[in-house]
Tab-separated table of C-alpha atoms and ligand atoms in Angstrom:
chain	number	residue	atom	x	y	z
O	1	MET	CA	-133.229	193.470	-262.704
O	2	GLY	CA	-134.550	196.971	-263.361
O	3	LYS	CA	-132.621	200.124	-262.666
O	4	ILE	CA	-132.228	201.455	-259.126
O	5	LYS	CA	-134.483	204.392	-258.280
O	6	PHE	CA	-132.195	207.159	-257.059
O	7	ALA	CA	-133.304	210.534	-255.683
O	8	THR	CA	-131.563	213.581	-254.266
O	9	THR	CA	-132.919	216.679	-252.593
O	10	TRP	CA	-132.038	219.562	-250.314
O	11	LEU	CA	-133.576	221.031	-247.216
O	12	ASP	CA	-131.769	223.860	-245.358
O	13	GLY	CA	-128.409	223.761	-247.139
O	14	CYS	CA	-126.473	225.871	-249.606
O	15	SER	CA	-126.560	223.399	-252.545
O	16	GLY	CA	-122.799	222.950	-252.113
O	17	CYS	CA	-123.189	219.217	-251.532
O	18	HIS	CA	-125.049	218.930	-254.834
O	19	MET	CA	-122.288	220.948	-256.520
O	20	SER	CA	-119.820	218.437	-255.160
O	21	LEU	CA	-122.030	215.643	-256.491
O	22	LEU	CA	-121.831	217.252	-259.936
O	23	ASP	CA	-118.062	217.291	-259.535
O	24	ILE	CA	-118.062	213.554	-260.173
O	25	ASP	CA	-118.142	214.848	-263.787
O	26	GLU	CA	-118.522	212.250	-266.518
O	27	ARG	CA	-118.844	209.509	-263.934
O	28	ILE	CA	-122.468	210.645	-263.643
O	29	LEU	CA	-122.952	208.538	-266.802
O	30	ASP	CA	-121.894	205.445	-264.836
O	31	VAL	CA	-124.474	206.355	-262.224
O	32	LEU	CA	-127.142	206.829	-264.888
O	33	SER	CA	-126.415	203.468	-266.462
O	34	ALA	CA	-127.292	201.765	-263.157
O	35	ALA	CA	-129.910	204.155	-261.806
O	36	ASP	CA	-132.793	206.378	-262.782
O	37	ILE	CA	-132.789	209.746	-261.041
O	38	VAL	CA	-136.441	209.978	-260.102
O	39	TYR	CA	-136.468	213.196	-258.088
O	40	GLY	CA	-134.290	216.162	-257.162
O	41	PRO	CA	-132.806	219.455	-258.340
O	42	LEU	CA	-130.990	217.667	-261.170
O	43	VAL	CA	-134.260	216.551	-262.787
O	44	ASP	CA	-137.749	217.969	-263.196
O	45	PHE	CA	-140.354	216.011	-261.259
O	46	LYS	CA	-142.864	217.714	-258.998
O	47	ASP	CA	-143.599	215.135	-256.310
O	48	PHE	CA	-141.422	212.754	-254.412
O	49	PRO	CA	-142.331	209.319	-255.848
O	50	GLN	CA	-142.987	206.074	-254.019
O	51	GLY	CA	-140.625	203.132	-253.720
O	52	VAL	CA	-137.311	204.998	-254.092
O	53	ASP	CA	-134.269	202.801	-253.406
O	54	VAL	CA	-131.693	205.420	-252.410
O	55	THR	CA	-132.189	209.086	-251.479
O	56	PHE	CA	-129.424	211.575	-250.705
O	57	VAL	CA	-130.668	214.499	-248.601
O	58	GLU	CA	-128.586	217.637	-248.223
O	59	GLY	CA	-129.325	220.233	-245.547
O	60	ALA	CA	-130.804	220.380	-242.071
O	61	VAL	CA	-134.417	220.486	-240.935
O	62	SER	CA	-135.212	224.162	-240.329
O	63	SER	CA	-138.849	224.745	-241.243
O	64	ASP	CA	-142.217	223.046	-241.113
O	65	GLU	CA	-141.828	222.419	-244.851
O	66	ASP	CA	-138.479	220.658	-244.347
O	67	GLU	CA	-140.074	218.519	-241.686
O	68	GLU	CA	-142.991	217.477	-243.940
O	69	LYS	CA	-140.615	216.769	-246.802
O	70	ILE	CA	-138.243	214.578	-244.833
O	71	ILE	CA	-141.066	212.555	-243.302
O	72	LYS	CA	-142.491	211.893	-246.772
O	73	ILE	CA	-139.048	211.028	-248.136
O	74	ARG	CA	-138.433	208.610	-245.295
O	75	GLN	CA	-141.766	206.858	-245.909
O	76	ASN	CA	-140.911	206.364	-249.574
O	77	THR	CA	-137.192	205.534	-249.385
O	78	LYS	CA	-135.404	202.293	-248.634
O	79	THR	CA	-131.946	203.702	-247.921
O	80	LEU	CA	-131.786	207.291	-246.701
O	81	VAL	CA	-128.407	209.023	-246.830
O	82	SER	CA	-127.690	212.110	-244.714
O	83	PHE	CA	-125.633	214.015	-247.244
O	84	GLY	CA	-123.129	216.517	-245.818
O	85	ASP	CA	-122.565	218.315	-242.523
O	86	CYS	CA	-125.760	220.399	-242.529
O	87	ALA	CA	-127.815	217.204	-242.765
O	88	ILE	CA	-125.720	215.480	-240.089
O	89	THR	CA	-124.871	218.199	-237.544
O	90	ALA	CA	-127.066	221.210	-238.545
O	91	ASN	CA	-123.711	222.899	-239.283
O	92	ILE	CA	-124.022	226.521	-240.498
O	93	PRO	CA	-127.857	226.681	-240.557
O	94	GLY	CA	-127.718	225.489	-236.930
O	95	MET	CA	-125.775	228.581	-235.879
O	96	ARG	CA	-129.113	230.334	-235.365
O	97	ASN	CA	-129.979	227.862	-232.626
O	98	TYR	CA	-128.392	229.964	-229.904
O	99	TYR	CA	-131.030	232.669	-230.456
O	100	PRO	CA	-134.853	232.657	-230.277
O	101	THR	CA	-136.483	232.936	-233.711
O	102	LYS	CA	-138.073	236.279	-232.828
O	103	ASP	CA	-134.589	237.763	-232.314
O	104	ILE	CA	-133.523	236.403	-235.694
O	105	PHE	CA	-136.517	238.000	-237.431
O	106	GLN	CA	-135.832	241.218	-235.593
O	107	ARG	CA	-132.270	241.210	-236.852
O	108	ALA	CA	-133.051	240.186	-240.438
O	109	TYR	CA	-136.229	242.114	-241.195
O	110	PHE	CA	-135.917	245.167	-238.952
O	111	GLU	CA	-132.358	245.988	-237.845
O	112	ASN	CA	-130.771	245.047	-241.159
O	113	ALA	CA	-133.562	246.267	-243.447
O	114	ASP	CA	-133.721	249.822	-244.774
O	115	ILE	CA	-137.340	249.706	-245.933
O	116	ASN	CA	-140.465	247.543	-245.516
O	117	HIS	CA	-139.947	246.670	-241.890
O	118	LYS	CA	-142.073	243.580	-241.417
O	119	THR	CA	-141.667	239.839	-240.998
O	120	PRO	CA	-142.992	237.933	-244.028
O	121	LEU	CA	-145.513	235.331	-242.921
O	122	ILE	CA	-147.682	234.410	-245.897
O	123	GLY	CA	-146.776	231.866	-248.550
O	124	ILE	CA	-143.458	230.847	-247.026
O	125	PRO	CA	-142.384	227.967	-244.772
O	126	HIS	CA	-142.304	228.720	-241.051
O	127	LEU	CA	-139.092	228.378	-239.108
O	128	LEU	CA	-139.000	225.722	-236.415
O	129	PRO	CA	-137.657	226.907	-233.041
O	130	GLN	CA	-134.309	225.271	-233.909
O	131	THR	CA	-132.548	223.778	-236.912
O	132	ARG	CA	-131.961	220.083	-236.265
O	133	PRO	CA	-129.971	217.318	-237.964
O	134	ILE	CA	-132.088	214.980	-240.109
O	135	HIS	CA	-131.569	211.925	-237.897
O	136	GLU	CA	-133.152	213.737	-234.963
O	137	VAL	CA	-136.379	213.823	-237.014
O	138	VAL	CA	-136.391	210.530	-238.956
O	139	THR	CA	-134.219	207.411	-239.015
O	140	VAL	CA	-131.187	207.738	-241.270
O	141	ASP	CA	-129.317	204.749	-242.723
O	142	ILE	CA	-126.027	206.221	-243.971
O	143	PHE	CA	-124.068	209.301	-242.956
O	144	LEU	CA	-121.788	211.051	-245.426
O	145	PRO	CA	-120.057	213.911	-243.586
O	146	GLY	CA	-118.207	216.810	-245.197
O	147	CYS	CA	-118.851	220.442	-246.066
O	148	PRO	CA	-119.174	219.415	-248.798
O	149	PRO	CA	-118.180	215.739	-248.949
O	150	PRO	CA	-115.474	215.284	-251.627
O	151	ALA	CA	-116.734	214.178	-255.062
O	152	ASP	CA	-114.680	210.973	-255.022
O	153	VAL	CA	-116.236	209.892	-251.743
O	154	ILE	CA	-119.717	210.717	-253.042
O	155	PHE	CA	-119.068	208.626	-256.132
O	156	PHE	CA	-117.738	205.773	-254.009
O	157	ALA	CA	-120.823	205.879	-251.773
O	158	ILE	CA	-123.248	205.966	-254.717
O	159	THR	CA	-121.456	203.117	-256.506
O	160	GLU	CA	-121.509	200.924	-253.415
O	161	LEU	CA	-125.184	201.653	-252.790
O	162	LEU	CA	-126.152	201.005	-256.392
O	163	GLN	CA	-124.529	197.616	-256.097
O	164	GLY	CA	-126.531	196.883	-252.981
O	165	ARG	CA	-123.624	197.276	-250.558
O	166	ILE	CA	-123.362	199.495	-247.482
O	167	PRO	CA	-120.396	201.816	-248.119
O	168	ASP	CA	-117.723	201.741	-245.424
O	169	LEU	CA	-116.809	205.410	-245.090
O	170	THR	CA	-114.412	205.085	-242.154
O	171	GLY	CA	-111.394	207.338	-242.693
O	172	LYS	CA	-112.689	208.616	-246.054
O	173	THR	CA	-114.376	211.863	-245.109
O	174	ARG	CA	-114.964	213.916	-241.995
O	175	PHE	CA	-116.832	216.873	-240.579
O	176	GLY	CA	-115.694	220.061	-242.308
O	177	LYS	CA	-113.885	218.294	-245.160
J	1	MET	CA	-80.341	204.892	-202.129
J	2	LYS	CA	-80.893	205.215	-205.812
J	3	LYS	CA	-83.986	203.409	-206.945
J	4	VAL	CA	-83.250	200.902	-209.652
J	5	SER	CA	-85.741	200.689	-212.394
J	6	GLN	CA	-87.260	197.297	-212.839
J	7	ILE	CA	-88.233	195.835	-216.145
J	8	GLN	CA	-91.683	194.333	-216.232
J	9	THR	CA	-93.270	192.256	-218.921
J	10	LEU	CA	-96.881	192.305	-220.009
J	11	VAL	CA	-99.104	191.495	-222.964
J	12	ILE	CA	-100.763	194.227	-225.035
J	13	ASP	CA	-103.104	193.081	-227.813
J	14	GLY	CA	-101.533	189.630	-227.774
J	15	LYS	CA	-98.023	191.026	-228.126
J	16	GLU	CA	-95.391	190.354	-225.423
J	17	VAL	CA	-93.870	193.692	-224.456
J	18	GLY	CA	-91.703	195.091	-221.690
J	19	GLY	CA	-91.198	198.424	-219.985
J	20	ARG	CA	-89.866	200.143	-216.882
J	21	HIS	CA	-91.999	199.796	-213.749
J	22	ASP	CA	-92.686	203.540	-213.750
J	23	GLU	CA	-94.021	203.655	-217.268
J	24	THR	CA	-97.710	203.862	-218.128
J	25	ILE	CA	-99.557	201.420	-220.342
J	26	LEU	CA	-99.852	204.212	-222.914
J	27	GLN	CA	-96.088	204.817	-222.973
J	28	VAL	CA	-95.261	201.155	-223.391
J	29	ALA	CA	-97.930	200.737	-226.065
J	30	ARG	CA	-96.531	203.668	-228.057
J	31	GLU	CA	-92.969	202.371	-227.749
J	32	ASN	CA	-94.277	199.223	-229.387
J	33	ASP	CA	-96.229	200.966	-232.146
J	34	ILE	CA	-99.576	200.043	-230.668
J	35	PHE	CA	-102.008	202.895	-231.294
J	36	ILE	CA	-104.150	204.176	-228.442
J	37	PRO	CA	-106.094	207.386	-229.128
J	38	THR	CA	-105.628	210.251	-226.646
J	39	LEU	CA	-106.905	213.775	-226.222
J	40	CYS	CA	-105.912	215.214	-222.840
J	41	HIS	CA	-102.520	213.492	-222.834
J	42	LEU	CA	-99.606	215.451	-224.278
J	43	ASP	CA	-95.965	214.458	-224.097
J	44	GLY	CA	-94.267	216.918	-221.788
J	45	LEU	CA	-97.241	217.617	-219.487
J	46	THR	CA	-98.313	215.739	-216.381
J	47	GLU	CA	-101.088	213.229	-216.982
J	48	TYR	CA	-104.625	214.377	-216.278
J	49	GLY	CA	-106.713	211.295	-217.066
J	50	GLY	CA	-109.742	213.404	-217.851
J	51	CYS	CA	-110.817	212.691	-221.414
J	52	ARG	CA	-111.021	208.880	-221.227
J	53	MET	CA	-110.160	208.436	-224.906
J	54	CYS	CA	-107.264	206.174	-223.960
J	55	ILE	CA	-109.314	203.588	-222.046
J	56	VAL	CA	-108.210	199.953	-222.285
J	57	GLU	CA	-109.337	196.613	-220.881
J	58	ILE	CA	-107.134	194.933	-218.303
J	59	LYS	CA	-107.776	191.244	-217.757
J	60	GLY	CA	-109.397	190.645	-214.371
J	61	MET	CA	-110.684	194.212	-214.051
J	62	PRO	CA	-114.341	194.720	-214.961
J	63	ARG	CA	-113.983	198.452	-215.513
J	64	LEU	CA	-112.199	200.137	-218.404
J	65	THR	CA	-109.041	201.936	-217.321
J	66	PRO	CA	-107.308	205.034	-218.724
J	67	SER	CA	-103.960	203.875	-220.064
J	68	CYS	CA	-102.294	207.286	-219.673
J	69	THR	CA	-102.554	207.205	-215.876
J	70	THR	CA	-102.138	203.467	-215.214
J	71	LEU	CA	-98.672	202.075	-214.597
J	72	ILE	CA	-97.734	198.705	-216.040
J	73	ARG	CA	-97.538	195.642	-213.808
J	74	GLU	CA	-95.828	192.322	-214.291
J	75	GLY	CA	-98.104	189.868	-216.084
J	76	MET	CA	-100.774	192.379	-217.080
J	77	VAL	CA	-102.914	191.433	-220.067
J	78	VAL	CA	-104.178	194.525	-221.881
J	79	THR	CA	-106.594	194.943	-224.791
J	80	THR	CA	-106.603	198.341	-226.516
J	81	ASN	CA	-109.219	198.079	-229.252
J	82	SER	CA	-112.133	195.723	-228.558
J	83	GLU	CA	-115.549	196.615	-229.957
J	84	ARG	CA	-116.635	197.561	-226.416
J	85	ILE	CA	-113.748	200.022	-226.064
J	86	MET	CA	-114.409	201.514	-229.491
J	87	GLU	CA	-118.088	202.000	-228.630
J	88	TYR	CA	-117.168	203.882	-225.469
J	89	ARG	CA	-114.570	206.003	-227.244
J	90	ARG	CA	-117.053	206.982	-229.936
J	91	GLY	CA	-119.607	207.725	-227.221
J	92	ILE	CA	-117.171	210.028	-225.436
J	93	LEU	CA	-116.337	211.826	-228.669
J	94	ALA	CA	-120.030	212.171	-229.487
J	95	LEU	CA	-120.668	213.789	-226.096
J	96	LEU	CA	-117.836	216.249	-226.683
J	97	PHE	CA	-119.411	217.238	-229.990
J	98	THR	CA	-122.878	217.752	-228.478
J	99	GLU	CA	-121.754	219.701	-225.422
J	100	ARG	CA	-120.325	222.635	-227.368
J	101	ASN	CA	-120.679	223.973	-230.906
J	102	HIS	CA	-118.327	222.372	-233.381
J	103	ILE	CA	-118.926	223.819	-236.806
J	104	CYS	CA	-115.829	222.474	-238.488
J	105	SER	CA	-116.514	224.102	-241.845
J	106	ALA	CA	-116.309	227.535	-240.217
J	107	CYS	CA	-113.512	226.781	-237.739
J	108	VAL	CA	-109.977	228.161	-237.855
J	109	SER	CA	-108.680	224.722	-236.868
J	110	ASN	CA	-110.526	222.810	-239.607
J	111	GLY	CA	-108.148	220.161	-240.924
J	112	HIS	CA	-105.664	220.555	-238.049
J	113	CYS	CA	-107.851	219.602	-235.123
J	114	GLU	CA	-107.330	216.612	-232.853
J	115	LEU	CA	-111.027	216.254	-232.020
J	116	GLN	CA	-111.961	216.217	-235.678
J	117	GLY	CA	-109.072	213.857	-236.412
J	118	LEU	CA	-110.265	211.431	-233.753
J	119	ALA	CA	-113.777	211.404	-235.211
J	120	LEU	CA	-112.270	210.521	-238.581
J	121	LYS	CA	-109.979	207.881	-237.187
J	122	LEU	CA	-112.587	206.212	-234.984
J	123	GLY	CA	-115.275	206.307	-237.658
J	124	LEU	CA	-117.645	208.721	-235.912
J	125	THR	CA	-119.756	209.884	-238.873
J	126	HIS	CA	-122.598	211.321	-236.809
J	127	VAL	CA	-123.684	211.909	-233.252
J	128	GLU	CA	-126.601	209.961	-231.777
J	129	PHE	CA	-127.203	212.274	-228.818
J	130	PRO	CA	-129.267	215.403	-229.398
J	131	TYR	CA	-127.092	218.486	-229.819
J	132	ILE	CA	-127.357	220.977	-226.982
J	133	PHE	CA	-126.393	224.097	-228.996
J	134	PRO	CA	-125.344	226.065	-225.896
J	135	LYS	CA	-124.740	229.773	-226.252
J	136	MET	CA	-121.028	230.115	-225.446
J	137	PRO	CA	-118.855	233.221	-225.130
J	138	VAL	CA	-115.788	234.116	-227.167
J	139	ASP	CA	-113.031	236.102	-225.421
J	140	ALA	CA	-111.198	238.219	-227.978
J	141	THR	CA	-109.860	240.791	-225.504
J	142	HIS	CA	-106.237	239.661	-225.735
J	143	ASP	CA	-104.041	241.442	-228.286
J	144	ARG	CA	-102.933	238.301	-230.044
J	145	PHE	CA	-105.089	235.371	-228.919
J	146	ILE	CA	-108.727	234.297	-228.895
J	147	ALA	CA	-110.483	231.898	-226.515
J	148	ASP	CA	-113.569	230.422	-228.188
J	149	HIS	CA	-115.498	228.348	-225.673
J	150	ASN	CA	-117.639	226.905	-228.436
J	151	ARG	CA	-114.714	224.663	-229.365
J	152	CYS	CA	-113.299	223.720	-225.959
J	153	VAL	CA	-113.207	220.072	-224.864
J	154	LEU	CA	-111.955	220.825	-221.324
J	155	CYS	CA	-108.824	218.717	-221.788
J	156	SER	CA	-106.944	221.116	-219.445
J	157	ARG	CA	-103.795	221.089	-221.554
J	158	CYS	CA	-103.769	224.908	-221.523
J	159	VAL	CA	-104.089	224.944	-217.735
J	160	ARG	CA	-101.249	222.486	-217.314
J	161	VAL	CA	-98.834	224.067	-219.770
J	162	CYS	CA	-99.412	227.519	-218.310
J	163	HIS	CA	-98.835	226.252	-214.783
J	164	GLU	CA	-96.180	223.593	-215.293
J	165	VAL	CA	-94.117	224.963	-218.127
J	166	GLU	CA	-94.674	228.722	-218.277
J	167	GLY	CA	-95.125	229.002	-214.500
J	168	ALA	CA	-97.820	231.655	-214.835
J	169	HIS	CA	-100.961	229.688	-213.899
J	170	THR	CA	-103.186	232.126	-215.715
J	171	LYS	CA	-105.623	229.488	-216.920
J	172	ASP	CA	-107.836	227.340	-214.750
J	173	ILE	CA	-111.094	225.411	-214.841
J	174	MET	CA	-114.157	226.781	-213.102
J	175	GLY	CA	-117.324	224.813	-212.316
J	176	ARG	CA	-118.068	221.142	-212.701
J	177	GLY	CA	-119.342	218.713	-215.280
J	178	ILE	CA	-121.109	220.168	-218.245
J	179	THR	CA	-120.999	223.693	-216.794
J	180	ALA	CA	-117.214	223.669	-216.382
J	181	ARG	CA	-115.359	226.428	-218.209
J	182	ILE	CA	-111.781	227.465	-218.827
J	183	ILE	CA	-111.114	230.802	-217.131
J	184	THR	CA	-108.328	233.385	-217.142
J	185	ASP	CA	-107.132	234.447	-213.675
J	186	LEU	CA	-110.211	234.934	-211.471
J	187	MET	CA	-112.568	234.833	-214.439
J	188	GLN	CA	-111.331	238.027	-215.994
J	189	ASP	CA	-110.991	238.964	-219.635
J	190	TRP	CA	-107.803	237.524	-221.072
J	191	GLY	CA	-106.763	240.989	-222.242
J	192	GLU	CA	-106.926	242.241	-218.649
J	193	SER	CA	-104.764	239.469	-217.237
J	194	LYS	CA	-101.826	240.586	-215.079
J	195	THR	CA	-100.322	237.085	-214.961
J	196	CYS	CA	-100.378	236.103	-218.630
J	197	THR	CA	-96.964	236.555	-220.202
J	198	GLY	CA	-98.337	236.293	-223.709
J	199	CYS	CA	-96.120	233.300	-224.413
J	200	GLY	CA	-98.763	231.488	-226.488
J	201	LYS	CA	-97.984	228.045	-225.110
J	202	CYS	CA	-101.626	227.404	-224.252
J	203	VAL	CA	-102.637	228.242	-227.805
J	204	HIS	CA	-100.215	225.763	-229.285
J	205	VAL	CA	-101.009	222.850	-226.983
J	206	CYS	CA	-104.768	223.290	-227.366
J	207	PRO	CA	-105.992	220.327	-229.446
J	208	THR	CA	-108.932	222.199	-230.997
J	209	GLY	CA	-109.920	225.615	-232.255
J	210	ALA	CA	-110.658	226.818	-228.719
J	211	LEU	CA	-107.422	228.764	-228.281
J	212	THR	CA	-106.097	230.360	-231.437
J	213	GLU	CA	-104.058	233.249	-232.765
J	214	LYS	CA	-105.871	236.299	-234.017
J	215	GLY	CA	-106.002	236.979	-237.728
J	216	LYS	CA	-106.479	233.365	-238.801
J	217	SER	CA	-109.260	232.467	-241.180
J	218	VAL	CA	-111.022	229.117	-241.629
J	219	ALA	CA	-108.584	226.177	-241.563
J	220	GLU	CA	-105.536	228.442	-241.164
J	221	MET	CA	-104.657	227.720	-237.546
J	222	GLU	CA	-101.895	225.139	-237.338
J	223	LYS	CA	-100.432	224.408	-233.930
J	224	ARG	CA	-96.747	223.922	-233.192
J	225	ARG	CA	-96.069	221.577	-230.285
J	226	GLN	CA	-92.429	220.646	-230.855
J	227	PHE	CA	-91.293	223.095	-228.196
J	228	LEU	CA	-92.738	221.054	-225.361
J	229	PRO	CA	-90.679	217.823	-225.353
J	230	TYR	CA	-87.659	219.997	-226.139
J	231	LEU	CA	-88.179	222.318	-223.177
J	232	LYS	CA	-88.745	219.341	-220.934
J	233	LEU	CA	-85.580	217.622	-222.049
J	234	MET	CA	-83.493	220.758	-221.551
J	235	ARG	CA	-84.882	221.248	-218.048
J	236	GLU	CA	-84.195	217.651	-217.071
J	237	ARG	CA	-80.615	218.095	-218.238
J	238	SER	CA	-79.943	221.259	-216.290
A	1	SF4	S1	-112.471	222.590	-232.851
A	1	SF4	FE1	-112.138	220.876	-234.246
A	1	SF4	S2	-113.988	219.633	-234.092
A	1	SF4	FE2	-114.441	221.649	-233.242
A	1	SF4	S3	-115.260	222.859	-234.960
A	1	SF4	FE3	-113.057	223.242	-234.907
A	1	SF4	S4	-112.205	221.736	-236.339
A	1	SF4	FE4	-114.267	221.035	-235.824
A	2	SF4	S1	-100.149	232.841	-223.155
A	2	SF4	FE1	-98.729	231.771	-221.773
A	2	SF4	S2	-98.969	232.808	-219.835
A	2	SF4	FE2	-100.700	233.439	-221.079
A	2	SF4	S3	-102.325	232.027	-220.531
A	2	SF4	FE3	-101.267	231.144	-222.285
A	2	SF4	S4	-99.702	229.805	-221.425
A	2	SF4	FE4	-100.395	231.144	-219.791
A	3	SF4	S1	-109.005	225.658	-224.278
A	3	SF4	FE1	-108.073	224.055	-225.533
A	3	SF4	S2	-106.412	223.259	-224.254
A	3	SF4	FE2	-107.744	224.421	-222.910
A	3	SF4	S3	-109.159	222.894	-222.076
A	3	SF4	FE3	-110.164	223.803	-223.860
A	3	SF4	S4	-109.622	222.434	-225.543
A	3	SF4	FE4	-108.209	221.967	-223.873
A	4	FES	S1	-105.528	210.599	-222.762
A	4	FES	FE1	-105.862	209.284	-221.096
A	4	FES	S2	-107.603	210.116	-220.145
A	4	FES	FE2	-107.149	211.588	-221.712
């Protein structure tokens, strides 16, 4: 049996979940002995490949770019893991949802800016009207809550998945952990 | 004539148990170390029966019944944790999470919250219903306390403790269903309240980060509830 194809990525998050993933420390070598990391901020590949076995996605869906990315990831992933509270609940990025986007731009690029009062529009992703959890956009297989999820729980989840099991996360981590 | 209490026997989760006729299923279950999750129930306050976390199955009754408001009966057969019950409990929790804004990572009650604890205990790792993200007010007009409606689950513990224990009846619930809201007096700012004694009982019985003390940062708000059974006991004695 060949190695498992493992990918990670982030959408609208703070990279904290990935930091927590790195906190598994030398146990990353155990992961690498069973899996190839084929995409993500930890490695240097441009496009999301086909036929990925397990993908961890941090962050919520905030922009048209996030939306395109997650749809592509879903099409090319067997087991999709919603990784952390932003992915699962929209969490902090979702706190803009109480306001229309035009008010947010007004606040960020006019009220709080000393110079260059204008909203950037070219060459950047466009905000969706609201930030939504991943599973409201595509089907998600596993949910790993926490802000960020503790490293030990991440390692447990990865190990179970690499061995073809569905990790039972009941009682192990929670929203806000 | 003094009413004698009768002992009644029943079966909870296959275990033969007994209790006084005026005890609830929840009380008898707890006396026998059988866990039933609760949210609106709090020892020392009258039962409200509003949150439905404590639902159980009673043999012969098609509908699920709240165990905190149902008295035991001779011969009852009760199930507290079937898959059907767990599904409903998780559904109720999920609705509570979608109706307001629970951002645990930024909440003063993170790590000390009963709602969050229930999600952990019942294995609610995500919410299937679309989040509403309502815009909710925060009342920080009181000198020492904050009411953050983003975190309220409408359990009415604050209303009951203020009325039943403090005797002030400052807090109440206005509106119905999803639009219901905890109010102070006749919907005034808490800081303007003439009836609030500033005792802080509501803050300490509140299961979530909805009522908190000022000056607390994320995860710093721990509630102290020991006073309630104690006060009740002392009053019954006198
Ligand atoms: S009240 Fe509880 S569930 Fe809600 S955000 Fe705060 S810690 Fe989380
Ligand atoms: S502080 Fe005391 S009197 Fe004031 S609202 Fe709360 S329970 Fe009532
Ligand atoms: S403010 Fe707290 S105690 Fe009062 S109803 Fe809301 S959650 Fe319950
Ligand atoms: S604890 Fe019984 S209905 Fe709330």
